Short mmCIF file of C-alpha atoms in Angstrom, two decimals:
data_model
loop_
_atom_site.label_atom_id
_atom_site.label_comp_id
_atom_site.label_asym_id
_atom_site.label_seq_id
_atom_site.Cartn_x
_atom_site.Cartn_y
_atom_site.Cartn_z
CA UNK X 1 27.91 -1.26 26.79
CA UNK X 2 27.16 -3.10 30.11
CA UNK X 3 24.31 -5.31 30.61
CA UNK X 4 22.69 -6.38 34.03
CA UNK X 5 22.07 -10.21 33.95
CA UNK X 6 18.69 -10.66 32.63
CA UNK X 7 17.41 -13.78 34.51
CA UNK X 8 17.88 -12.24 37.57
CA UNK X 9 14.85 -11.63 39.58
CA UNK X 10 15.82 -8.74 42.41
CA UNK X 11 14.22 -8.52 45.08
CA UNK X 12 12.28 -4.92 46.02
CA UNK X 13 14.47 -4.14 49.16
CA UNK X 14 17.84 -4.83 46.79
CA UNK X 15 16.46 -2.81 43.84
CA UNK X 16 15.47 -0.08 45.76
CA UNK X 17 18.87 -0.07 46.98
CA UNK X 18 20.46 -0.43 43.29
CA UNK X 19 18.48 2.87 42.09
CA UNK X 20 18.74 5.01 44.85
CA UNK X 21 22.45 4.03 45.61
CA UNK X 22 24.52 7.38 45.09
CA UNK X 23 21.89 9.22 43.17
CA UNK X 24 22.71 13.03 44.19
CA UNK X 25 20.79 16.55 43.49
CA UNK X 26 21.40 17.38 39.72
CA UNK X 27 19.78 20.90 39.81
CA UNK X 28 20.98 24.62 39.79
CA UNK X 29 20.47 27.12 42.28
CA UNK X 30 18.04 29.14 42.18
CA UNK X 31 17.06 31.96 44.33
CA UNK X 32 13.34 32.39 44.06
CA UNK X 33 10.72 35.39 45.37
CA UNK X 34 8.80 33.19 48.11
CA UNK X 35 5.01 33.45 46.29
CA UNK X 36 7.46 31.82 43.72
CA UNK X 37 8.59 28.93 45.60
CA UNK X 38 5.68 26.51 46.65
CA UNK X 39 6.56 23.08 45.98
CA UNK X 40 10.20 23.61 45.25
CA UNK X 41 13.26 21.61 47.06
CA UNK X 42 14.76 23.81 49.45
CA UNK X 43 18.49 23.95 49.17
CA UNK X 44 19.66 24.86 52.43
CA UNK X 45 19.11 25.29 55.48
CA UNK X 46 17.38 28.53 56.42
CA UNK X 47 18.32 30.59 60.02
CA UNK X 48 16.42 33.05 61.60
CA UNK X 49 17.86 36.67 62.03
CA UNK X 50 15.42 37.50 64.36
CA UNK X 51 13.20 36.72 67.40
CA UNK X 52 9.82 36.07 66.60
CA UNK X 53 7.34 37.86 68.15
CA UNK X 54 10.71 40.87 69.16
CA UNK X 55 9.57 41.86 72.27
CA UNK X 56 6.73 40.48 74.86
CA UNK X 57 2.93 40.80 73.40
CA UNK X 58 -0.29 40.11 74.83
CA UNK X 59 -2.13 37.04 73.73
CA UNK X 60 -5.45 38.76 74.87
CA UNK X 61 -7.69 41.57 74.66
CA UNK X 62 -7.25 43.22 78.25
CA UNK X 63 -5.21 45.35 80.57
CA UNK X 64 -2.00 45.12 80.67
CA UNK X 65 -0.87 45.49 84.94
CA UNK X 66 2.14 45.30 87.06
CA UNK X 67 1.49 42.40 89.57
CA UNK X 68 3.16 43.82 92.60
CA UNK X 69 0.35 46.60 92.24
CA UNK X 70 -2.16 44.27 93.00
CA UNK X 71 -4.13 43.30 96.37
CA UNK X 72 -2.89 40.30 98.10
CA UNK X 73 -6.98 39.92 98.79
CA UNK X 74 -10.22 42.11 98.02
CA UNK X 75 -10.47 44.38 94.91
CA UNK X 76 -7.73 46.01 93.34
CA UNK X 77 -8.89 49.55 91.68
CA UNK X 78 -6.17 50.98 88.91
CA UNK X 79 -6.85 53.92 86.77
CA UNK X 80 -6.22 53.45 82.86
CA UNK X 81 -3.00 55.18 82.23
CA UNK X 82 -2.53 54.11 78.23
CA UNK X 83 -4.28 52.68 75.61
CA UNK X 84 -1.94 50.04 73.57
CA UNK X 85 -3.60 48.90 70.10
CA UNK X 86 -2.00 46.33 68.03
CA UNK X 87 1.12 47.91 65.92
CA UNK X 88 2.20 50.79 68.44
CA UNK X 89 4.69 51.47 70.28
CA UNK X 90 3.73 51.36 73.98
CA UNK X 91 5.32 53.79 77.25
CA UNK X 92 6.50 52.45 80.39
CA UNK X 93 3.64 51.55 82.75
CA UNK X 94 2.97 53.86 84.99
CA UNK X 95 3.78 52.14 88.94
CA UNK X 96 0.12 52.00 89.97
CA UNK X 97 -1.97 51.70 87.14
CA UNK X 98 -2.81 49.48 83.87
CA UNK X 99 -2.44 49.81 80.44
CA UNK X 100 -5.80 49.29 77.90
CA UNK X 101 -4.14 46.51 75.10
CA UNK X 102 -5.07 44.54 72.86
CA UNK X 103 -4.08 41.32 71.07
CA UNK X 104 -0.49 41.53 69.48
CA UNK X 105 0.56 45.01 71.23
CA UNK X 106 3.82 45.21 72.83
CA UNK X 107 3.66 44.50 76.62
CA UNK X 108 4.68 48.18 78.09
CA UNK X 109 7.78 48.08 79.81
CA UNK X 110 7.23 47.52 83.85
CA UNK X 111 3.50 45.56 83.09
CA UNK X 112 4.08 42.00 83.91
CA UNK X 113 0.91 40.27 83.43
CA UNK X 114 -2.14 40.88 81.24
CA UNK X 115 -5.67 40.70 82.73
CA UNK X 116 -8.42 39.30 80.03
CA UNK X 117 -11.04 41.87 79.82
CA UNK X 118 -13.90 39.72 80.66
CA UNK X 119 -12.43 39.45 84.08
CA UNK X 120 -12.08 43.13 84.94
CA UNK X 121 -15.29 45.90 85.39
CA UNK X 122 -13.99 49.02 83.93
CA UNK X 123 -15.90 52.44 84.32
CA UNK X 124 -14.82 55.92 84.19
CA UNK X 125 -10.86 55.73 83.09
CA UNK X 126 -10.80 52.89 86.00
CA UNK X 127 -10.50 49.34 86.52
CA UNK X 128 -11.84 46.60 89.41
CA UNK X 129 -11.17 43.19 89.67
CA UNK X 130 -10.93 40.33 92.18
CA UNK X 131 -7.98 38.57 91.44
CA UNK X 132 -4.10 37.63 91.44
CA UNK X 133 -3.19 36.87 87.81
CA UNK X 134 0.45 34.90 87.73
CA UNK X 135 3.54 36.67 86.37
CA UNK X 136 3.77 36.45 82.54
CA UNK X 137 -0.16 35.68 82.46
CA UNK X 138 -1.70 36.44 78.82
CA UNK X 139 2.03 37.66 77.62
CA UNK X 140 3.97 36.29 74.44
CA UNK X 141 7.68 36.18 75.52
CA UNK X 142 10.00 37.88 73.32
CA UNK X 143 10.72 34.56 70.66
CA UNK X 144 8.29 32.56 72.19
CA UNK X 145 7.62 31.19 68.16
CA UNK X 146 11.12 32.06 66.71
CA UNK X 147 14.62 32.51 68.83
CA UNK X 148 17.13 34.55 66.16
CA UNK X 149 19.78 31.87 65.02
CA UNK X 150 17.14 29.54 65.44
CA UNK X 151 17.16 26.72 61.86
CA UNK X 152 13.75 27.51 60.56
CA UNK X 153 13.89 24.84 57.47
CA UNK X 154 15.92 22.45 56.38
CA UNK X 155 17.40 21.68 53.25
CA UNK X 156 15.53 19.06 51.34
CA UNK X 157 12.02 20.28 51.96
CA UNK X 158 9.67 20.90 50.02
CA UNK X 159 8.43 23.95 50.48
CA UNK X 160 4.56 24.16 51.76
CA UNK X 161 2.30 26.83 52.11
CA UNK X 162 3.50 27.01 55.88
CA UNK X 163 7.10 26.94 55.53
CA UNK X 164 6.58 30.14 52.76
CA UNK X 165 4.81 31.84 55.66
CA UNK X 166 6.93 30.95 58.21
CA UNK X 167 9.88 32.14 56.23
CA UNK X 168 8.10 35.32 56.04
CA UNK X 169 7.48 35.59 59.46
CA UNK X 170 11.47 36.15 59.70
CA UNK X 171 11.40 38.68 56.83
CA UNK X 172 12.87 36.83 54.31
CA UNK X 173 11.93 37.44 50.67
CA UNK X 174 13.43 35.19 48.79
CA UNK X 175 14.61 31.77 49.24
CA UNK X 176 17.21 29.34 47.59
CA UNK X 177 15.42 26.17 45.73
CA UNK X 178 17.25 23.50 43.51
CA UNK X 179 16.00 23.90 39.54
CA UNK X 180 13.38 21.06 39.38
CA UNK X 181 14.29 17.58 37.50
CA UNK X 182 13.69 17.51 33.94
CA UNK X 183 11.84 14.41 33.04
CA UNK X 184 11.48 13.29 29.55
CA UNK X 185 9.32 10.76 28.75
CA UNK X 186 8.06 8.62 25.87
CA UNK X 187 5.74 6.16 25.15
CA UNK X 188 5.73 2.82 22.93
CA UNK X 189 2.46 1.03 22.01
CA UNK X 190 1.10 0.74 18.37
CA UNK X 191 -2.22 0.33 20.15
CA UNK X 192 -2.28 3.39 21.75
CA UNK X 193 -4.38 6.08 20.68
CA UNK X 194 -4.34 9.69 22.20
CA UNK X 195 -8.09 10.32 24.08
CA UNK X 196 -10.63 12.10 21.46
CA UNK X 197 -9.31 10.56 18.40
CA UNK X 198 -11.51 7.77 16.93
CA UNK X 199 -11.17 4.59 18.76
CA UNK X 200 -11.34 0.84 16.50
CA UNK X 201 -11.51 -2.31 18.65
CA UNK X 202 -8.25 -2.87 18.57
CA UNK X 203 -7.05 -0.35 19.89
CA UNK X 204 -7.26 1.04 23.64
CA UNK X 205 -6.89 4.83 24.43
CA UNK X 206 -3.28 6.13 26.29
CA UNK X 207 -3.74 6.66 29.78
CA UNK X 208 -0.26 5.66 30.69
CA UNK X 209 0.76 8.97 29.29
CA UNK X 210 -1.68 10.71 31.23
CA UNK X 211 -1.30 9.02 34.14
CA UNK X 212 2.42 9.73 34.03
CA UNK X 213 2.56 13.48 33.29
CA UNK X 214 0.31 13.97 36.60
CA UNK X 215 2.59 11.96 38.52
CA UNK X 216 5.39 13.85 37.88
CA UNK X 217 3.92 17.58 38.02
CA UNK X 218 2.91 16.20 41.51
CA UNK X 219 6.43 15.02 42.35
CA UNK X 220 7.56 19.39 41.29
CA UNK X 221 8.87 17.85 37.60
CA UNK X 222 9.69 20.32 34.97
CA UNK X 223 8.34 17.18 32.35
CA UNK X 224 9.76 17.03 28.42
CA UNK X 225 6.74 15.06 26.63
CA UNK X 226 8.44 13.77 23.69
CA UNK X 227 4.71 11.53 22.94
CA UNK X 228 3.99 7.87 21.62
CA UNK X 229 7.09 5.96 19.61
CA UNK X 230 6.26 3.50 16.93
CA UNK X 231 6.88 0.07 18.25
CA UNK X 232 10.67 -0.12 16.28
CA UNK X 233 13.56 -0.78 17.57
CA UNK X 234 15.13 2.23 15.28
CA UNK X 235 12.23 4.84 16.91
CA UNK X 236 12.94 3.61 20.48
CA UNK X 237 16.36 4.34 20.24
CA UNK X 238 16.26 7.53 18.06
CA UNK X 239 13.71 8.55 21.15
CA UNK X 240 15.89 7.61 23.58
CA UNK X 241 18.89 9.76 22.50
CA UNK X 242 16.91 12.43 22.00
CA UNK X 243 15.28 12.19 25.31
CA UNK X 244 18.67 11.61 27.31
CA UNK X 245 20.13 15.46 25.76
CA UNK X 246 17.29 17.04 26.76
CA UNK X 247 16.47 15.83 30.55
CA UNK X 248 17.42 14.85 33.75
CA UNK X 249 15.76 11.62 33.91
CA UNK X 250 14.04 9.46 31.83
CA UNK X 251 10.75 7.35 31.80
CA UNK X 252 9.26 5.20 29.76
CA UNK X 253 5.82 2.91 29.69
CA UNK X 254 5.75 -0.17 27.72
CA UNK X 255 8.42 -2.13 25.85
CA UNK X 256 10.26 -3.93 28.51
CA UNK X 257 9.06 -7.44 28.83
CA UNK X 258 10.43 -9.86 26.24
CA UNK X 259 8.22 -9.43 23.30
CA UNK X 260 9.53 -9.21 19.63
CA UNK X 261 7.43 -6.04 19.64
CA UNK X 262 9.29 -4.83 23.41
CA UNK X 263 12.22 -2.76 22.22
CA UNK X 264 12.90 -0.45 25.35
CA UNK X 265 14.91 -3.20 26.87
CA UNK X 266 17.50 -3.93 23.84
CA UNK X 267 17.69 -0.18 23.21
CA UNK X 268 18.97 0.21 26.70
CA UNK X 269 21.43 -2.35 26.29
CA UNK X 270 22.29 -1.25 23.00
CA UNK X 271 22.85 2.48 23.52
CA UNK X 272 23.77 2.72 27.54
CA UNK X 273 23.83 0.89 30.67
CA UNK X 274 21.16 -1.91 31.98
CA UNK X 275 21.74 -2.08 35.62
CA UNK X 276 18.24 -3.77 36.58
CA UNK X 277 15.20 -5.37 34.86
CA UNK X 278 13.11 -8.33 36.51
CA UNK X 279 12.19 -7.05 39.84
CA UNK X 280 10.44 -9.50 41.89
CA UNK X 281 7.33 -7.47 42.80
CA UNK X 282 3.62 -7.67 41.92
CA UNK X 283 2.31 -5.40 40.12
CA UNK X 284 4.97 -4.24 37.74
CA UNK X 285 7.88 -7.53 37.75
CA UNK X 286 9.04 -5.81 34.35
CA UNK X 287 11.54 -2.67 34.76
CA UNK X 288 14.39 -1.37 33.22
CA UNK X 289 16.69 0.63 34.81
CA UNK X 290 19.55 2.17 33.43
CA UNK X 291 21.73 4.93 32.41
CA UNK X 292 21.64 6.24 28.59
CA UNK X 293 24.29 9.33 27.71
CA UNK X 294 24.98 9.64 31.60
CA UNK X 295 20.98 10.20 32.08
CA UNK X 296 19.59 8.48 34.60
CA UNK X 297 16.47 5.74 32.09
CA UNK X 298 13.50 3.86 33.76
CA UNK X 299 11.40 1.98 31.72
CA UNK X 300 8.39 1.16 33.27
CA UNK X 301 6.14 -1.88 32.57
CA UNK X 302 3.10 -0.82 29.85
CA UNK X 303 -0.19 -2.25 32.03
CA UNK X 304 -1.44 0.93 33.63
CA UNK X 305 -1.71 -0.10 37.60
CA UNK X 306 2.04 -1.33 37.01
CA UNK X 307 2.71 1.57 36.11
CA UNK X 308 0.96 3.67 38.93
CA UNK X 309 2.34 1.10 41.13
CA UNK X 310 6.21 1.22 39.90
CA UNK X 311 6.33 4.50 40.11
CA UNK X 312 4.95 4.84 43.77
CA UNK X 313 7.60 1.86 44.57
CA UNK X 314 10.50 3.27 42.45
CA UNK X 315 10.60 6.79 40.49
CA UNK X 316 9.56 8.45 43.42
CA UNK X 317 12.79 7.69 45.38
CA UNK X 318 14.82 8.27 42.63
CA UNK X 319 13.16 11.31 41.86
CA UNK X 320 12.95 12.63 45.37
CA UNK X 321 16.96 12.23 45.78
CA UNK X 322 17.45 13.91 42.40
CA UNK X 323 15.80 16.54 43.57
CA UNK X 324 17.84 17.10 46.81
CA UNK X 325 14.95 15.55 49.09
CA UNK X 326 16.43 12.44 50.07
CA UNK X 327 14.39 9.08 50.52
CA UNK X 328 13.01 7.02 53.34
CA UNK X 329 10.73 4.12 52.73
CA UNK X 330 7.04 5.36 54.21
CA UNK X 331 5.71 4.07 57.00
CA UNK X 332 3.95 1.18 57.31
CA UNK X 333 0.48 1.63 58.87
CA UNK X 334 -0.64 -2.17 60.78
CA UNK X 335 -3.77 -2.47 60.48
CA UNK X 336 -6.42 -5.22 60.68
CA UNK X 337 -7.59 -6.64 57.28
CA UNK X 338 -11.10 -6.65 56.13
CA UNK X 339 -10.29 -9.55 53.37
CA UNK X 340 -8.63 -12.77 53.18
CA UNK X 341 -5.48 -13.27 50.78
CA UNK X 342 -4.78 -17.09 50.79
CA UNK X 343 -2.86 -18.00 47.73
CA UNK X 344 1.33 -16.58 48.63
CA UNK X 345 3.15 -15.25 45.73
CA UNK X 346 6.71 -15.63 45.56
CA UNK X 347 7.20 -12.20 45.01
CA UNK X 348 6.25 -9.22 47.45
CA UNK X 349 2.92 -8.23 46.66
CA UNK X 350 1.30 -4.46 46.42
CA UNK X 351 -2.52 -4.87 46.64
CA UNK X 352 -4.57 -1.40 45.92
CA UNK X 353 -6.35 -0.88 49.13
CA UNK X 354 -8.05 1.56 51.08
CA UNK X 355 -9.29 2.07 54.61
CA UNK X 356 -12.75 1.69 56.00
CA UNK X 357 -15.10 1.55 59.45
CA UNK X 358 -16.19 -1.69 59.68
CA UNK X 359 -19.64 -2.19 61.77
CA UNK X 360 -17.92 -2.23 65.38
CA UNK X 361 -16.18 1.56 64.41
CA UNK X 362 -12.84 -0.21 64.15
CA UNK X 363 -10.51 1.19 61.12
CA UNK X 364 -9.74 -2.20 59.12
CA UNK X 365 -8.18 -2.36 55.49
CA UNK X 366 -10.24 -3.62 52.04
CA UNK X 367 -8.62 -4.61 49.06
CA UNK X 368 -9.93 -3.92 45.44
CA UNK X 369 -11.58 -6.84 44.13
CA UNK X 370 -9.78 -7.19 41.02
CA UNK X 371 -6.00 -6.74 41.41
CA UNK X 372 -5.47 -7.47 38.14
CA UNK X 373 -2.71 -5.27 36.69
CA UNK X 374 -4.76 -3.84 33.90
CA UNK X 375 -7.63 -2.84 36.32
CA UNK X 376 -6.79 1.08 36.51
CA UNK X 377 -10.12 1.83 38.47
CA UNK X 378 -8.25 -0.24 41.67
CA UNK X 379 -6.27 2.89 41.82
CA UNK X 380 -8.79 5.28 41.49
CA UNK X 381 -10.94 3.17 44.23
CA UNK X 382 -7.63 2.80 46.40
CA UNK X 383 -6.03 5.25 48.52
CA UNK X 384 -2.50 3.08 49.45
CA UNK X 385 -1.19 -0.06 49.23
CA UNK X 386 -1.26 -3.28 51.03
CA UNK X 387 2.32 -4.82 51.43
CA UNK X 388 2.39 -8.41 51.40
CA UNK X 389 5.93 -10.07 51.71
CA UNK X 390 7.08 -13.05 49.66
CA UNK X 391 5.57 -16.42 50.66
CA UNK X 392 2.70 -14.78 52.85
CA UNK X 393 -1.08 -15.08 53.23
CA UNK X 394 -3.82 -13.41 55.27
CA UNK X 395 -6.55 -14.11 56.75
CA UNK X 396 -9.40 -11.72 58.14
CA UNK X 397 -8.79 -9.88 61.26
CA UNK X 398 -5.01 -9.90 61.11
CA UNK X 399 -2.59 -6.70 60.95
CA UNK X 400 -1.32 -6.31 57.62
CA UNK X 401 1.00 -3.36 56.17
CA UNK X 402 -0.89 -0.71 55.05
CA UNK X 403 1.02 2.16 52.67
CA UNK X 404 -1.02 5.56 51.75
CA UNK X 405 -0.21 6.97 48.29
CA UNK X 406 0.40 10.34 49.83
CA UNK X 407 3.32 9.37 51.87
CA UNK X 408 5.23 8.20 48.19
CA UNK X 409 4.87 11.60 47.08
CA UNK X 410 5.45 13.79 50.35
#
């Protein structure tokens, strides 16, 4: 079995690197009816067959005219030769006279402007009005949205509300998605006890497993909950196995630090491959990543912001390229900081943060007041991160890095 060395400390750029490095899409093809496929990868990219609106419509309620029918100056009088509603087929326009149409009817052939109906006085199967719309005024060109052969999505999304509509726009009704990661996960902890069961003082109440199953439904997981392991070597590793034959993935809480009670760690080592442990971030410095049975393993660190945090910072990119997404690091946000940080870490730092109006209506950044690592309200009260690199402080007023949650999971 190989073994990563275990007094390394990686740095977060390097690690990131080390996880995502190769990582492909594991999942089938499926193709899926499209009130089927919200929040599924997309695995290819999808062309349009068609033009989107097919032929010229009017954008307005009006009448649709010919302009070369129309008074250079004065009024221009036109008798009503059609009416056009929405859904109909319309006749050419009759040289001399305008067509009644409404919003989303086809342009008649020969009309090449549409008057709005506010601007015209219509009485008796007649129109007047005083002036000189432009060619093309108040008309939808034929694939003014959607050109046919036009790429309408692109592999690796996942799908939204609006893409499902827009891919219904072109008359698809079905659309070809990757089978979703299988997760399994696991859970060590002789102190853990599952939420309504009776709670003694020495014990605390699992919300790492809690945590974790919401995290990845929201990431589109299919998620194999194999529950809390007794804190044994034997039972980690009979988990693991079992675990490894039955997903895609693998993730753990707890169990990874050096302990005699932290098995996750030697059971890695023991059974697979350790490619990474001591990461040299804060929150979360404990992490094991590996491979067990050719399944991908992370063992996350047991304190519950670590392992909100660890995930943001590393199961989402692993997941996301799994799933045929790819991965880009989000995008900082600089922004001016309502606190003062002035003790450097020699390790990047995450700080739960969120953004607020200070007095002057100016957007600055607050941090939780306790960033302890065991303080799961900080997420709750957070709604991103704070990056702070190695070695740094700040002080009030200046731009710091600001990360929202939401752009992890997008």
């Amino acid at each position: 079995m190989n073994t990563c060395d275990t007094t390394e400390l990686l740095a977060y750029d390097d690690a990131l690197a080390r996880i995502t490095d190769g990582i492909k899409p594991i999942g089938e093809v499926l193709e899926v009816e499209l009130r089927a496929a919200l929040g599924a990868v997309l695995a290819a990219d999808i062309e349009s067959a068609i033009d989107v609106p097919g032929c010229a419509m009017s954008s307005m309620d009006g009448y649709a005219v010919r302009t070369a029918d129309i008074a250079d100056a004065g009024t221009t009088r036109l008798p009503v030769s059609q009416r056009i509603p929405a859904g109909c087929a319309a006749e050419a326009l009759a040289p001399g006279s305008a067509a009644r149409i409404f919003t989303g009817a086809p342009v008649p052939p020969g009309a090449d402007a549409v008057i709005m109906q506010e601007q015209v006085t219509s009485a008796e199967a007649q129109i007047s009005f005083d002036l000189h719309p432009d060619v093309g005024s108040n008309i939808r060109p034929a694939g003014n949205d959607i050109k046919s052969g036009t790429r309408i999505l692109s592999r690796g999304c996942r799908l939204r509300a609006q893409d499902i509509g827009l891919a219904a726009s072109v008359g698809l009704q079905t659309l070809p998605v990757y089978q979703p990661v299988r997760v399994g996960m696991f859970f060590t902890g002789d102190e853990l006890v599952e939420p309504g069961d009776i709670l003694a003082s020495h014990k605390i109440y699992d919300s790492n497993r809690y945590t974790l199953h919401g995290l990845l439904a929201a990431m589109g997981c299919e998620i194999v909950d194999l529950g809390l392991v007794g804190d044994t070597l034997a039972a980690t590793k009979r988990a693991m196995q079992q675990a490894s034959t039955r997903a895609d993935l693998v993730v753990t809480s707890g169990g990874v630090s050096v302990g005699e009670e932290d098995h996750v760690r030697i059971a890695i080592e023991q059974l697979g491959d350790l490619r990474m442990w001591r990461i040299g971030i804060k929150p979360g410095k404990p992490l094991a990543y590996g491979q067990i049975n050719g399944t991908a393993f992370m063992g996350l660190p047991g304190n519950p912001v670590s392992v909100f945090a660890t995930f943001c910072l590393f199961v989402c990119p692993l997941i996301k390229m799994m799933q045929g997404r790819g991965w880009r690091k989000p995008i900082a946000l600089p922004v001016p900081a309502d606190f003062d940080w002035p003790k450097p870490d020699s390790r990047r730092e995450f700080l739960r943060a969120r953004l607020e109006r200070a007095d002057d209506d100016q957007t600055v950044v607050q941090i939780y007041p306790n960033q302890d690592s065991g303080v799961l309200t900080s997420t709750v009260w957070a709604d991103g991160f704070v990056e702070i690199a190695e070695g740094k402080t700040v002080s009030r007023g200046e731009f710091v890095d600001y990360l929202p949650f939401g752009q992890f999971f997008e």
